[in-house]
PDB file of C-alpha atoms in Angstrom:
ATOM      1  CA  UNK A  63      40.596 -41.412 112.128  1.00 66.00           C
ATOM      2  CA  UNK A  64      42.863 -38.278 110.981  1.00 68.00           C
ATOM      3  CA  UNK A  65      45.980 -39.673 113.073  1.00 80.00           C
ATOM      4  CA  UNK A  66      46.486 -43.561 113.200  1.00 79.00           C
ATOM      5  CA  UNK A  67      48.365 -42.939 116.962  1.00 83.00           C
ATOM      6  CA  UNK A  68      44.671 -41.659 118.014  1.00 89.00           C
ATOM      7  CA  UNK A  69      44.078 -45.450 118.515  1.00 92.00           C
ATOM      8  CA  UNK A  70      46.646 -45.931 121.361  1.00 92.00           C
ATOM      9  CA  UNK A  71      43.894 -43.310 123.119  1.00 92.00           C
ATOM     10  CA  UNK A  72      40.856 -45.592 122.658  1.00 95.00           C
ATOM     11  CA  UNK A  73      39.198 -47.782 125.091  1.00 96.00           C
ATOM     12  CA  UNK A  74      38.574 -51.608 124.474  1.00 95.00           C
ATOM     13  CA  UNK A  75      34.976 -50.649 123.516  1.00 95.00           C
ATOM     14  CA  UNK A  76      35.998 -47.442 121.421  1.00 95.00           C
ATOM     15  CA  UNK A  77      38.383 -49.813 119.722  1.00 95.00           C
ATOM     16  CA  UNK A  78      35.254 -52.771 118.670  1.00 95.00           C
ATOM     17  CA  UNK A  79      33.180 -49.822 117.519  1.00 94.00           C
ATOM     18  CA  UNK A  80      35.665 -48.502 115.530  1.00 94.00           C
ATOM     19  CA  UNK A  81      36.355 -52.093 113.746  1.00 95.00           C
ATOM     20  CA  UNK A  82      32.941 -52.063 113.023  1.00 94.00           C
ATOM     21  CA  UNK A  83      32.252 -48.718 111.236  1.00 94.00           C
ATOM     22  CA  UNK A  84      35.528 -49.156 109.439  1.00 94.00           C
ATOM     23  CA  UNK A  85      34.191 -52.970 108.140  1.00 94.00           C
ATOM     24  CA  UNK A  86      30.775 -51.262 107.096  1.00 95.00           C
ATOM     25  CA  UNK A  87      32.554 -49.100 105.138  1.00 95.00           C
ATOM     26  CA  UNK A  88      35.211 -51.641 103.715  1.00 96.00           C
ATOM     27  CA  UNK A  89      31.783 -53.247 102.717  1.00 95.00           C
ATOM     28  CA  UNK A  90      30.585 -50.429 101.181  1.00 95.00           C
ATOM     29  CA  UNK A  91      33.534 -49.643  99.245  1.00 96.00           C
ATOM     30  CA  UNK A  92      33.967 -53.034  98.197  1.00 96.00           C
ATOM     31  CA  UNK A  93      30.395 -52.571  97.023  1.00 95.00           C
ATOM     32  CA  UNK A  94      31.328 -49.564  94.904  1.00 95.00           C
ATOM     33  CA  UNK A  95      34.324 -51.525  93.340  1.00 95.00           C
ATOM     34  CA  UNK A  96      31.739 -54.196  91.853  1.00 95.00           C
ATOM     35  CA  UNK A  97      29.378 -51.673  90.404  1.00 95.00           C
ATOM     36  CA  UNK A  98      32.285 -49.597  88.665  1.00 95.00           C
ATOM     37  CA  UNK A  99      33.829 -52.642  87.478  1.00 95.00           C
ATOM     38  CA  UNK A 100      30.364 -53.916  85.642  1.00 94.00           C
ATOM     39  CA  UNK A 101      30.061 -50.390  84.562  1.00 95.00           C
ATOM     40  CA  UNK A 102      33.310 -50.687  82.838  1.00 94.00           C
ATOM     41  CA  UNK A 103      33.058 -53.937  81.647  1.00 93.00           C
ATOM     42  CA  UNK A 104      29.654 -53.050  79.777  1.00 93.00           C
ATOM     43  CA  UNK A 105      31.196 -50.299  78.388  1.00 94.00           C
ATOM     44  CA  UNK A 106      34.162 -52.007  77.359  1.00 93.00           C
ATOM     45  CA  UNK A 107      33.914 -52.869  72.768  1.00 92.00           C
ATOM     46  CA  UNK A 108      37.066 -54.365  73.224  1.00 95.00           C
ATOM     47  CA  UNK A 109      39.362 -56.717  75.319  1.00 95.00           C
ATOM     48  CA  UNK A 110      41.497 -54.138  77.088  1.00 95.00           C
ATOM     49  CA  UNK A 111      42.285 -50.578  76.727  1.00 95.00           C
ATOM     50  CA  UNK A 112      44.377 -47.942  78.339  1.00 94.00           C
ATOM     51  CA  UNK A 113      42.132 -44.816  79.928  1.00 92.00           C
ATOM     52  CA  UNK A 114      44.429 -42.523  81.395  1.00 89.00           C
ATOM     53  CA  UNK A 115      47.310 -43.888  83.517  1.00 89.00           C
ATOM     54  CA  UNK A 116      45.525 -47.302  83.636  1.00 93.00           C
ATOM     55  CA  UNK A 117      45.551 -50.347  81.247  1.00 93.00           C
ATOM     56  CA  UNK A 118      42.274 -52.284  81.504  1.00 94.00           C
ATOM     57  CA  UNK A 119      41.973 -55.682  80.256  1.00 94.00           C
ATOM     58  CA  UNK A 120      39.002 -58.317  80.628  1.00 93.00           C
ATOM     59  CA  UNK A 121      40.598 -61.592  82.541  1.00 90.00           C
ATOM     60  CA  UNK A 122      39.000 -64.881  82.269  1.00 88.00           C
ATOM     61  CA  UNK A 123      38.729 -67.314  85.528  1.00 92.00           C
ATOM     62  CA  UNK A 124      37.688 -70.803  84.798  1.00 91.00           C
ATOM     63  CA  UNK A 125      35.562 -72.383  87.641  1.00 95.00           C
ATOM     64  CA  UNK A 126      35.397 -76.160  86.848  1.00 95.00           C
ATOM     65  CA  UNK A 127      32.118 -77.802  87.639  1.00 96.00           C
ATOM     66  CA  UNK A 128      33.429 -81.359  87.945  1.00 96.00           C
ATOM     67  CA  UNK A 129      33.001 -84.223  90.856  1.00 96.00           C
ATOM     68  CA  UNK A 130      36.123 -85.180  92.759  1.00 95.00           C
ATOM     69  CA  UNK A 131      35.342 -88.365  91.195  1.00 96.00           C
ATOM     70  CA  UNK A 132      34.976 -86.882  87.551  1.00 96.00           C
ATOM     71  CA  UNK A 133      38.220 -85.242  88.206  1.00 96.00           C
ATOM     72  CA  UNK A 134      39.990 -88.754  89.392  1.00 96.00           C
ATOM     73  CA  UNK A 135      38.850 -90.174  86.135  1.00 96.00           C
ATOM     74  CA  UNK A 136      41.098 -87.043  84.469  1.00 96.00           C
ATOM     75  CA  UNK A 137      44.133 -87.740  86.188  1.00 96.00           C
ATOM     76  CA  UNK A 138      43.669 -84.646  87.928  1.00 96.00           C
ATOM     77  CA  UNK A 139      43.848 -85.071  91.796  1.00 96.00           C
ATOM     78  CA  UNK A 140      46.754 -84.550  93.884  1.00 95.00           C
ATOM     79  CA  UNK A 141      47.305 -85.555  97.766  1.00 94.00           C
ATOM     80  CA  UNK A 142      46.668 -83.043  99.908  1.00 94.00           C
ATOM     81  CA  UNK A 143      47.984 -82.219 103.690  1.00 96.00           C
ATOM     82  CA  UNK A 144      44.361 -83.690 105.779  1.00 96.00           C
ATOM     83  CA  UNK A 145      44.559 -80.584 108.512  1.00 96.00           C
ATOM     84  CA  UNK A 146      41.642 -82.730 110.139  1.00 96.00           C
ATOM     85  CA  UNK A 147      43.144 -85.686 110.862  1.00 97.00           C
ATOM     86  CA  UNK A 148      46.542 -84.003 112.072  1.00 97.00           C
ATOM     87  CA  UNK A 149      44.319 -81.864 114.506  1.00 96.00           C
ATOM     88  CA  UNK A 150      42.856 -84.801 115.899  1.00 96.00           C
ATOM     89  CA  UNK A 151      46.328 -86.578 116.266  1.00 96.00           C
ATOM     90  CA  UNK A 152      47.799 -83.208 117.978  1.00 96.00           C
ATOM     91  CA  UNK A 153      45.107 -83.560 120.549  1.00 95.00           C
ATOM     92  CA  UNK A 154      45.575 -86.884 121.287  1.00 95.00           C
ATOM     93  CA  UNK A 155      49.026 -85.873 122.333  1.00 96.00           C
ATOM     94  CA  UNK A 156      50.931 -87.308 119.241  1.00 96.00           C
ATOM     95  CA  UNK A 157      54.257 -85.159 118.262  1.00 96.00           C
ATOM     96  CA  UNK A 158      53.853 -82.945 115.513  1.00 96.00           C
ATOM     97  CA  UNK A 159      55.781 -80.438 114.399  1.00 96.00           C
ATOM     98  CA  UNK A 160      53.771 -76.913 114.186  1.00 96.00           C
ATOM     99  CA  UNK A 161      54.119 -73.176 114.963  1.00 95.00           C
ATOM    100  CA  UNK A 162      51.429 -71.722 116.512  1.00 93.00           C
ATOM    101  CA  UNK A 163      49.802 -67.871 115.789  1.00 94.00           C
ATOM    102  CA  UNK A 164      46.932 -65.971 117.492  1.00 92.00           C
ATOM    103  CA  UNK A 165      44.383 -64.242 115.824  1.00 92.00           C
ATOM    104  CA  UNK A 166      41.683 -62.072 117.222  1.00 90.00           C
ATOM    105  CA  UNK A 167      38.176 -63.055 115.787  1.00 89.00           C
ATOM    106  CA  UNK A 168      35.546 -60.447 116.013  1.00 88.00           C
ATOM    107  CA  UNK A 169      31.755 -61.321 115.777  1.00 86.00           C
ATOM    108  CA  UNK A 170      28.222 -59.290 116.461  1.00 85.00           C
ATOM    109  CA  UNK A 171      26.629 -61.057 119.213  1.00 85.00           C
ATOM    110  CA  UNK A 172      23.104 -61.765 118.387  1.00 75.00           C
ATOM    111  CA  UNK A 173      20.732 -60.329 121.159  1.00 70.00           C
ATOM    112  CA  UNK A 174      17.448 -61.864 121.393  1.00 62.00           C
TER     113      UNK A 174
ATOM    114  CA  UNK B  69      68.210 -42.520  50.281  1.00 85.00           C
ATOM    115  CA  UNK B  70      68.864 -45.576  52.712  1.00 91.00           C
ATOM    116  CA  UNK B  71      65.172 -47.037  53.816  1.00 93.00           C
ATOM    117  CA  UNK B  72      64.841 -48.640  57.317  1.00 95.00           C
ATOM    118  CA  UNK B  73      61.455 -50.348  58.725  1.00 95.00           C
ATOM    119  CA  UNK B  74      60.334 -51.409  62.042  1.00 96.00           C
ATOM    120  CA  UNK B  75      62.310 -54.752  61.659  1.00 93.00           C
ATOM    121  CA  UNK B  76      65.526 -53.392  60.305  1.00 93.00           C
ATOM    122  CA  UNK B  77      65.663 -50.512  63.368  1.00 96.00           C
ATOM    123  CA  UNK B  78      64.689 -53.195  65.669  1.00 94.00           C
ATOM    124  CA  UNK B  79      67.401 -55.165  64.185  1.00 92.00           C
ATOM    125  CA  UNK B  80      70.007 -52.042  65.177  1.00 94.00           C
ATOM    126  CA  UNK B  81      68.690 -51.611  68.073  1.00 94.00           C
ATOM    127  CA  UNK B  82      68.340 -55.513  69.883  1.00 91.00           C
ATOM    128  CA  UNK B  83      70.634 -57.740  67.205  1.00 92.00           C
ATOM    129  CA  UNK B  84      72.713 -55.679  65.096  1.00 92.00           C
ATOM    130  CA  UNK B  85      74.626 -58.231  63.450  1.00 93.00           C
ATOM    131  CA  UNK B  86      71.558 -59.204  61.643  1.00 92.00           C
ATOM    132  CA  UNK B  87      71.481 -56.288  59.641  1.00 91.00           C
ATOM    133  CA  UNK B  88      75.110 -57.277  58.661  1.00 90.00           C
ATOM    134  CA  UNK B  89      73.513 -60.613  57.552  1.00 91.00           C
ATOM    135  CA  UNK B  90      70.676 -58.799  55.598  1.00 89.00           C
ATOM    136  CA  UNK B  91      72.769 -56.760  53.865  1.00 89.00           C
ATOM    137  CA  UNK B  92      74.947 -59.801  52.821  1.00 90.00           C
ATOM    138  CA  UNK B  93      71.826 -61.005  51.293  1.00 91.00           C
ATOM    139  CA  UNK B  94      71.841 -64.112  53.688  1.00 89.00           C
ATOM    140  CA  UNK B  95      68.384 -65.523  53.741  1.00 89.00           C
ATOM    141  CA  UNK B  96      66.770 -66.747  56.576  1.00 87.00           C
ATOM    142  CA  UNK B  97      65.766 -69.884  57.139  1.00 85.00           C
ATOM    143  CA  UNK B  98      62.080 -70.775  56.638  1.00 80.00           C
ATOM    144  CA  UNK B  99      59.963 -70.466  59.351  1.00 77.00           C
ATOM    145  CA  UNK B 100      56.473 -72.066  60.152  1.00 76.00           C
ATOM    146  CA  UNK B 101      55.585 -69.308  62.669  1.00 75.00           C
ATOM    147  CA  UNK B 102      55.912 -66.929  59.516  1.00 79.00           C
ATOM    148  CA  UNK B 103      53.487 -68.897  57.266  1.00 84.00           C
ATOM    149  CA  UNK B 104      51.200 -69.794  60.268  1.00 87.00           C
ATOM    150  CA  UNK B 105      51.297 -65.914  61.078  1.00 89.00           C
ATOM    151  CA  UNK B 106      49.962 -64.945  57.060  1.00 90.00           C
ATOM    152  CA  UNK B 107      47.133 -67.537  57.466  1.00 94.00           C
ATOM    153  CA  UNK B 108      46.075 -65.540  60.871  1.00 95.00           C
ATOM    154  CA  UNK B 109      46.186 -62.571  59.136  1.00 95.00           C
ATOM    155  CA  UNK B 110      44.594 -63.315  56.077  1.00 96.00           C
ATOM    156  CA  UNK B 111      41.774 -64.448  57.634  1.00 97.00           C
ATOM    157  CA  UNK B 112      41.230 -61.315  60.077  1.00 97.00           C
ATOM    158  CA  UNK B 113      42.064 -58.818  57.612  1.00 97.00           C
ATOM    159  CA  UNK B 114      39.233 -60.448  55.430  1.00 97.00           C
ATOM    160  CA  UNK B 115      37.059 -60.652  58.558  1.00 97.00           C
ATOM    161  CA  UNK B 116      37.656 -56.397  59.510  1.00 97.00           C
ATOM    162  CA  UNK B 117      37.103 -55.556  56.310  1.00 97.00           C
ATOM    163  CA  UNK B 118      34.145 -57.707  55.738  1.00 96.00           C
ATOM    164  CA  UNK B 119      35.569 -59.174  52.795  1.00 95.00           C
ATOM    165  CA  UNK B 120      35.063 -62.569  54.133  1.00 96.00           C
ATOM    166  CA  UNK B 121      33.720 -62.668  57.933  1.00 96.00           C
ATOM    167  CA  UNK B 122      34.796 -65.580  59.761  1.00 95.00           C
ATOM    168  CA  UNK B 123      32.596 -67.401  62.309  1.00 94.00           C
ATOM    169  CA  UNK B 124      35.422 -67.894  64.796  1.00 94.00           C
ATOM    170  CA  UNK B 125      35.674 -63.756  64.877  1.00 96.00           C
ATOM    171  CA  UNK B 126      32.045 -62.718  65.337  1.00 95.00           C
ATOM    172  CA  UNK B 127      32.755 -61.082  68.321  1.00 94.00           C
ATOM    173  CA  UNK B 128      35.100 -58.761  66.907  1.00 96.00           C
ATOM    174  CA  UNK B 129      32.629 -56.421  65.239  1.00 94.00           C
ATOM    175  CA  UNK B 130      35.628 -53.311  64.651  1.00 95.00           C
ATOM    176  CA  UNK B 131      36.079 -53.012  61.161  1.00 96.00           C
ATOM    177  CA  UNK B 132      38.861 -51.442  58.967  1.00 97.00           C
ATOM    178  CA  UNK B 133      38.044 -50.592  55.328  1.00 97.00           C
ATOM    179  CA  UNK B 134      41.568 -51.153  54.037  1.00 97.00           C
ATOM    180  CA  UNK B 135      43.622 -53.771  54.378  1.00 96.00           C
ATOM    181  CA  UNK B 136      46.581 -55.622  53.047  1.00 92.00           C
ATOM    182  CA  UNK B 137      45.032 -58.210  50.615  1.00 90.00           C
ATOM    183  CA  UNK B 138      48.529 -59.100  48.840  1.00 87.00           C
ATOM    184  CA  UNK B 139      52.102 -59.010  50.071  1.00 85.00           C
ATOM    185  CA  UNK B 140      53.385 -55.057  50.234  1.00 88.00           C
ATOM    186  CA  UNK B 141      50.022 -53.933  49.258  1.00 93.00           C
ATOM    187  CA  UNK B 142      50.612 -50.076  48.669  1.00 94.00           C
ATOM    188  CA  UNK B 143      47.426 -49.330  49.971  1.00 95.00           C
ATOM    189  CA  UNK B 144      48.866 -49.785  53.116  1.00 96.00           C
ATOM    190  CA  UNK B 145      52.171 -48.673  52.626  1.00 96.00           C
ATOM    191  CA  UNK B 146      53.655 -45.766  54.478  1.00 97.00           C
ATOM    192  CA  UNK B 147      56.872 -44.006  54.674  1.00 96.00           C
ATOM    193  CA  UNK B 148      58.200 -40.689  56.173  1.00 96.00           C
ATOM    194  CA  UNK B 149      61.585 -38.897  55.802  1.00 95.00           C
ATOM    195  CA  UNK B 150      64.010 -38.696  58.649  1.00 94.00           C
ATOM    196  CA  UNK B 151      67.182 -37.118  57.500  1.00 91.00           C
ATOM    197  CA  UNK B 152      68.821 -39.076  54.802  1.00 94.00           C
ATOM    198  CA  UNK B 153      66.475 -41.745  55.553  1.00 96.00           C
ATOM    199  CA  UNK B 154      62.838 -43.031  54.883  1.00 97.00           C
ATOM    200  CA  UNK B 155      61.251 -44.703  57.419  1.00 97.00           C
ATOM    201  CA  UNK B 156      58.659 -47.160  55.561  1.00 96.00           C
ATOM    202  CA  UNK B 157      56.375 -49.877  56.595  1.00 96.00           C
ATOM    203  CA  UNK B 158      52.708 -51.491  56.091  1.00 96.00           C
ATOM    204  CA  UNK B 159      50.000 -50.931  58.523  1.00 97.00           C
ATOM    205  CA  UNK B 160      47.915 -54.677  58.737  1.00 96.00           C
ATOM    206  CA  UNK B 161      44.546 -52.689  58.583  1.00 97.00           C
ATOM    207  CA  UNK B 162      43.772 -49.151  58.282  1.00 97.00           C
ATOM    208  CA  UNK B 163      40.829 -46.543  58.645  1.00 97.00           C
ATOM    209  CA  UNK B 164      42.235 -42.753  58.400  1.00 95.00           C
ATOM    210  CA  UNK B 165      38.449 -41.634  58.284  1.00 95.00           C
ATOM    211  CA  UNK B 166      38.388 -42.430  62.420  1.00 96.00           C
ATOM    212  CA  UNK B 167      42.431 -41.987  62.957  1.00 97.00           C
ATOM    213  CA  UNK B 168      43.159 -45.611  63.633  1.00 97.00           C
ATOM    214  CA  UNK B 169      45.113 -48.361  62.461  1.00 98.00           C
ATOM    215  CA  UNK B 170      45.447 -52.125  62.870  1.00 98.00           C
ATOM    216  CA  UNK B 171      48.154 -54.655  64.133  1.00 97.00           C
ATOM    217  CA  UNK B 172      47.310 -58.320  64.191  1.00 97.00           C
ATOM    218  CA  UNK B 173      50.014 -60.587  65.917  1.00 96.00           C
ATOM    219  CA  UNK B 174      49.763 -64.478  66.240  1.00 94.00           C
ATOM    220  CA  UNK B 175      51.266 -66.947  68.833  1.00 91.00           C
ATOM    221  CA  UNK B 176      52.108 -66.288  72.630  1.00 87.00           C
ATOM    222  CA  UNK B 177      54.978 -63.990  72.421  1.00 88.00           C
ATOM    223  CA  UNK B 178      52.949 -61.066  72.101  1.00 92.00           C
ATOM    224  CA  UNK B 179      50.475 -59.431  74.884  1.00 93.00           C
ATOM    225  CA  UNK B 180      48.630 -56.161  75.068  1.00 94.00           C
ATOM    226  CA  UNK B 181      51.361 -55.043  77.832  1.00 92.00           C
ATOM    227  CA  UNK B 182      53.977 -56.009  75.489  1.00 94.00           C
ATOM    228  CA  UNK B 183      52.123 -53.822  72.405  1.00 95.00           C
ATOM    229  CA  UNK B 184      51.590 -50.889  75.019  1.00 94.00           C
ATOM    230  CA  UNK B 185      55.241 -50.837  75.399  1.00 93.00           C
ATOM    231  CA  UNK B 186      56.300 -51.611  72.007  1.00 95.00           C
ATOM    232  CA  UNK B 187      58.416 -49.290  69.457  1.00 97.00           C
ATOM    233  CA  UNK B 188      56.414 -50.674  66.604  1.00 97.00           C
ATOM    234  CA  UNK B 189      53.318 -49.099  68.184  1.00 97.00           C
ATOM    235  CA  UNK B 190      55.072 -45.923  68.570  1.00 97.00           C
ATOM    236  CA  UNK B 191      56.602 -45.664  65.019  1.00 98.00           C
ATOM    237  CA  UNK B 192      53.197 -46.384  63.629  1.00 97.00           C
ATOM    238  CA  UNK B 193      51.640 -43.463  65.345  1.00 97.00           C
ATOM    239  CA  UNK B 194      54.736 -41.021  63.963  1.00 97.00           C
ATOM    240  CA  UNK B 195      53.882 -42.279  60.860  1.00 97.00           C
ATOM    241  CA  UNK B 196      50.429 -40.071  60.370  1.00 96.00           C
ATOM    242  CA  UNK B 197      49.559 -37.269  62.385  1.00 95.00           C
ATOM    243  CA  UNK B 198      46.183 -38.064  62.066  1.00 95.00           C
ATOM    244  CA  UNK B 199      45.788 -41.319  64.061  1.00 97.00           C
ATOM    245  CA  UNK B 200      44.344 -40.938  67.302  1.00 97.00           C
ATOM    246  CA  UNK B 201      44.349 -44.786  68.641  1.00 96.00           C
ATOM    247  CA  UNK B 202      45.779 -48.037  67.621  1.00 97.00           C
ATOM    248  CA  UNK B 203      43.734 -51.512  67.525  1.00 97.00           C
ATOM    249  CA  UNK B 204      45.720 -54.606  68.134  1.00 97.00           C
ATOM    250  CA  UNK B 205      43.985 -58.218  67.566  1.00 97.00           C
ATOM    251  CA  UNK B 206      45.751 -61.078  69.769  1.00 97.00           C
ATOM    252  CA  UNK B 207      45.183 -64.763  68.272  1.00 96.00           C
ATOM    253  CA  UNK B 208      46.433 -67.819  68.740  1.00 94.00           C
ATOM    254  CA  UNK B 209      49.015 -68.999  66.388  1.00 92.00           C
ATOM    255  CA  UNK B 210      46.732 -72.030  64.963  1.00 92.00           C
ATOM    256  CA  UNK B 211      42.919 -70.731  63.660  1.00 94.00           C
ATOM    257  CA  UNK B 212      41.764 -74.280  64.659  1.00 93.00           C
ATOM    258  CA  UNK B 213      42.741 -73.234  68.444  1.00 93.00           C
ATOM    259  CA  UNK B 214      40.156 -70.170  67.925  1.00 94.00           C
ATOM    260  CA  UNK B 215      37.134 -71.415  68.787  1.00 90.00           C
ATOM    261  CA  UNK B 216      38.187 -72.559  72.412  1.00 87.00           C
ATOM    262  CA  UNK B 217      40.640 -69.696  72.583  1.00 91.00           C
ATOM    263  CA  UNK B 218      38.758 -66.521  71.030  1.00 93.00           C
ATOM    264  CA  UNK B 219      41.242 -63.994  69.523  1.00 96.00           C
ATOM    265  CA  UNK B 220      41.098 -61.029  71.239  1.00 96.00           C
ATOM    266  CA  UNK B 221      41.136 -57.247  70.547  1.00 97.00           C
ATOM    267  CA  UNK B 222      42.651 -54.156  72.559  1.00 97.00           C
ATOM    268  CA  UNK B 223      42.581 -50.280  71.685  1.00 96.00           C
ATOM    269  CA  UNK B 224      45.064 -47.622  72.833  1.00 94.00           C
ATOM    270  CA  UNK B 225      45.359 -44.285  72.466  1.00 95.00           C
ATOM    271  CA  UNK B 226      48.359 -42.439  70.206  1.00 96.00           C
ATOM    272  CA  UNK B 227      50.069 -40.056  71.946  1.00 95.00           C
ATOM    273  CA  UNK B 228      52.461 -36.563  71.541  1.00 95.00           C
ATOM    274  CA  UNK B 229      54.751 -38.799  73.765  1.00 95.00           C
ATOM    275  CA  UNK B 230      54.586 -41.982  72.106  1.00 96.00           C
ATOM    276  CA  UNK B 231      55.814 -39.938  68.362  1.00 97.00           C
ATOM    277  CA  UNK B 232      58.682 -38.285  70.429  1.00 97.00           C
ATOM    278  CA  UNK B 233      59.786 -41.763  71.883  1.00 97.00           C
ATOM    279  CA  UNK B 234      59.187 -43.055  68.271  1.00 97.00           C
ATOM    280  CA  UNK B 235      61.852 -40.120  67.130  1.00 97.00           C
ATOM    281  CA  UNK B 236      64.251 -40.964  69.288  1.00 97.00           C
ATOM    282  CA  UNK B 237      64.405 -44.863  68.651  1.00 97.00           C
ATOM    283  CA  UNK B 238      64.884 -43.796  64.837  1.00 97.00           C
ATOM    284  CA  UNK B 239      67.152 -41.759  65.680  1.00 97.00           C
ATOM    285  CA  UNK B 240      69.360 -43.774  68.039  1.00 96.00           C
ATOM    286  CA  UNK B 241      68.871 -46.805  65.477  1.00 96.00           C
ATOM    287  CA  UNK B 242      70.133 -44.421  62.975  1.00 96.00           C
ATOM    288  CA  UNK B 243      73.446 -43.823  64.731  1.00 95.00           C
ATOM    289  CA  UNK B 244      74.060 -47.364  65.607  1.00 94.00           C
ATOM    290  CA  UNK B 245      73.997 -47.803  61.596  1.00 94.00           C
ATOM    291  CA  UNK B 246      76.216 -44.569  61.494  1.00 94.00           C
ATOM    292  CA  UNK B 247      78.499 -45.745  63.860  1.00 92.00           C
ATOM    293  CA  UNK B 248      79.216 -48.919  62.109  1.00 90.00           C
ATOM    294  CA  UNK B 249      79.267 -51.008  65.153  1.00 88.00           C
ATOM    295  CA  UNK B 250      77.435 -53.342  64.256  1.00 90.00           C
ATOM    296  CA  UNK B 251      78.444 -56.988  66.099  1.00 89.00           C
ATOM    297  CA  UNK B 252      78.507 -55.265  69.399  1.00 89.00           C
ATOM    298  CA  UNK B 253      75.947 -57.794  70.319  1.00 90.00           C
ATOM    299  CA  UNK B 254      78.427 -60.648  69.285  1.00 91.00           C
ATOM    300  CA  UNK B 255      80.648 -62.078  72.233  1.00 91.00           C
ATOM    301  CA  UNK B 256      84.280 -62.926  71.286  1.00 91.00           C
ATOM    302  CA  UNK B 257      82.569 -62.497  67.463  1.00 90.00           C
ATOM    303  CA  UNK B 258      80.706 -65.279  67.597  1.00 90.00           C
ATOM    304  CA  UNK B 259      76.291 -65.003  67.939  1.00 92.00           C
ATOM    305  CA  UNK B 260      75.418 -66.715  71.307  1.00 89.00           C
ATOM    306  CA  UNK B 261      71.741 -65.990  70.599  1.00 88.00           C
ATOM    307  CA  UNK B 262      69.915 -68.788  70.623  1.00 86.00           C
ATOM    308  CA  UNK B 263      66.593 -67.072  69.049  1.00 84.00           C
ATOM    309  CA  UNK B 264      68.816 -65.544  66.035  1.00 87.00           C
ATOM    310  CA  UNK B 265      66.192 -65.200  63.524  1.00 84.00           C
ATOM    311  CA  UNK B 266      69.523 -66.206  61.337  1.00 89.00           C
ATOM    312  CA  UNK B 267      69.351 -70.018  62.915  1.00 87.00           C
ATOM    313  CA  UNK B 268      71.985 -71.991  61.213  1.00 86.00           C
ATOM    314  CA  UNK B 269      72.268 -69.431  58.418  1.00 89.00           C
ATOM    315  CA  UNK B 270      73.849 -67.204  60.638  1.00 92.00           C
ATOM    316  CA  UNK B 271      77.541 -66.243  59.991  1.00 89.00           C
ATOM    317  CA  UNK B 272      78.531 -65.591  63.319  1.00 90.00           C
ATOM    318  CA  UNK B 273      77.829 -69.042  65.013  1.00 87.00           C
TER     319      UNK B 273
END
């Protein structure tokens, strides 16, 4: 779309089609980014370097592989708000401070 | 000729009163970080020069044929004149044939980004036009920590812009020295820097 203002001229059907096409493009772009990053990673012989105007560094994220009980034994659990419980109480009519936001869900319909 | 190292120039720029302390011959207090840093440097330098490889560094494949094997090792020394001054220093590692030098930093106060911006890197780029790349090895303060926190290697190109910026930085440092205004970082004549390298020995406390 050359001019984002053109969106105002589209019908609802055209908007949904545009959304679906743009989502596909987004998936393609994200796949391409992953391939580029994997290729760059394989070519890097250091933890970081400057290439052109960019600083490229390898970062690490730790993904913990333990159970809740194991974490508890280590003192590594913390209380958190249970939103499912809050929703049940809210649905029963209990007054709980809240704010409602609306958002759009767009899902493909399966045709048999 | 007055000799200026990167450290001296950094003092002049950031903490000029410490230049006075140095000229007065007041010693810095003994510092564990310094000794720990020397140990890290020795292990890494021996590894990259293949004098004595270390299993904790087996992922570091880069080699530097020339490293400091003693304090103030002449093989790693550089100097070049700028006006009436001699700018000098020592590389942690040297590979002239491939146009690169090595800098090793231990502890948490250094990062890749900080080294990219640092005038130490740019000054060393200025020291020899044959240099095309700087390598940096960052490691934890204690070698005991290296098995969990592997030392990391980084490389950066050295550019004409780096050299120009270093030249200007040196000239600005010399201006500060020649101005004689070496107490600009004091507040009412007192050193209020909690991290002053002279610590309790600072005469301006």
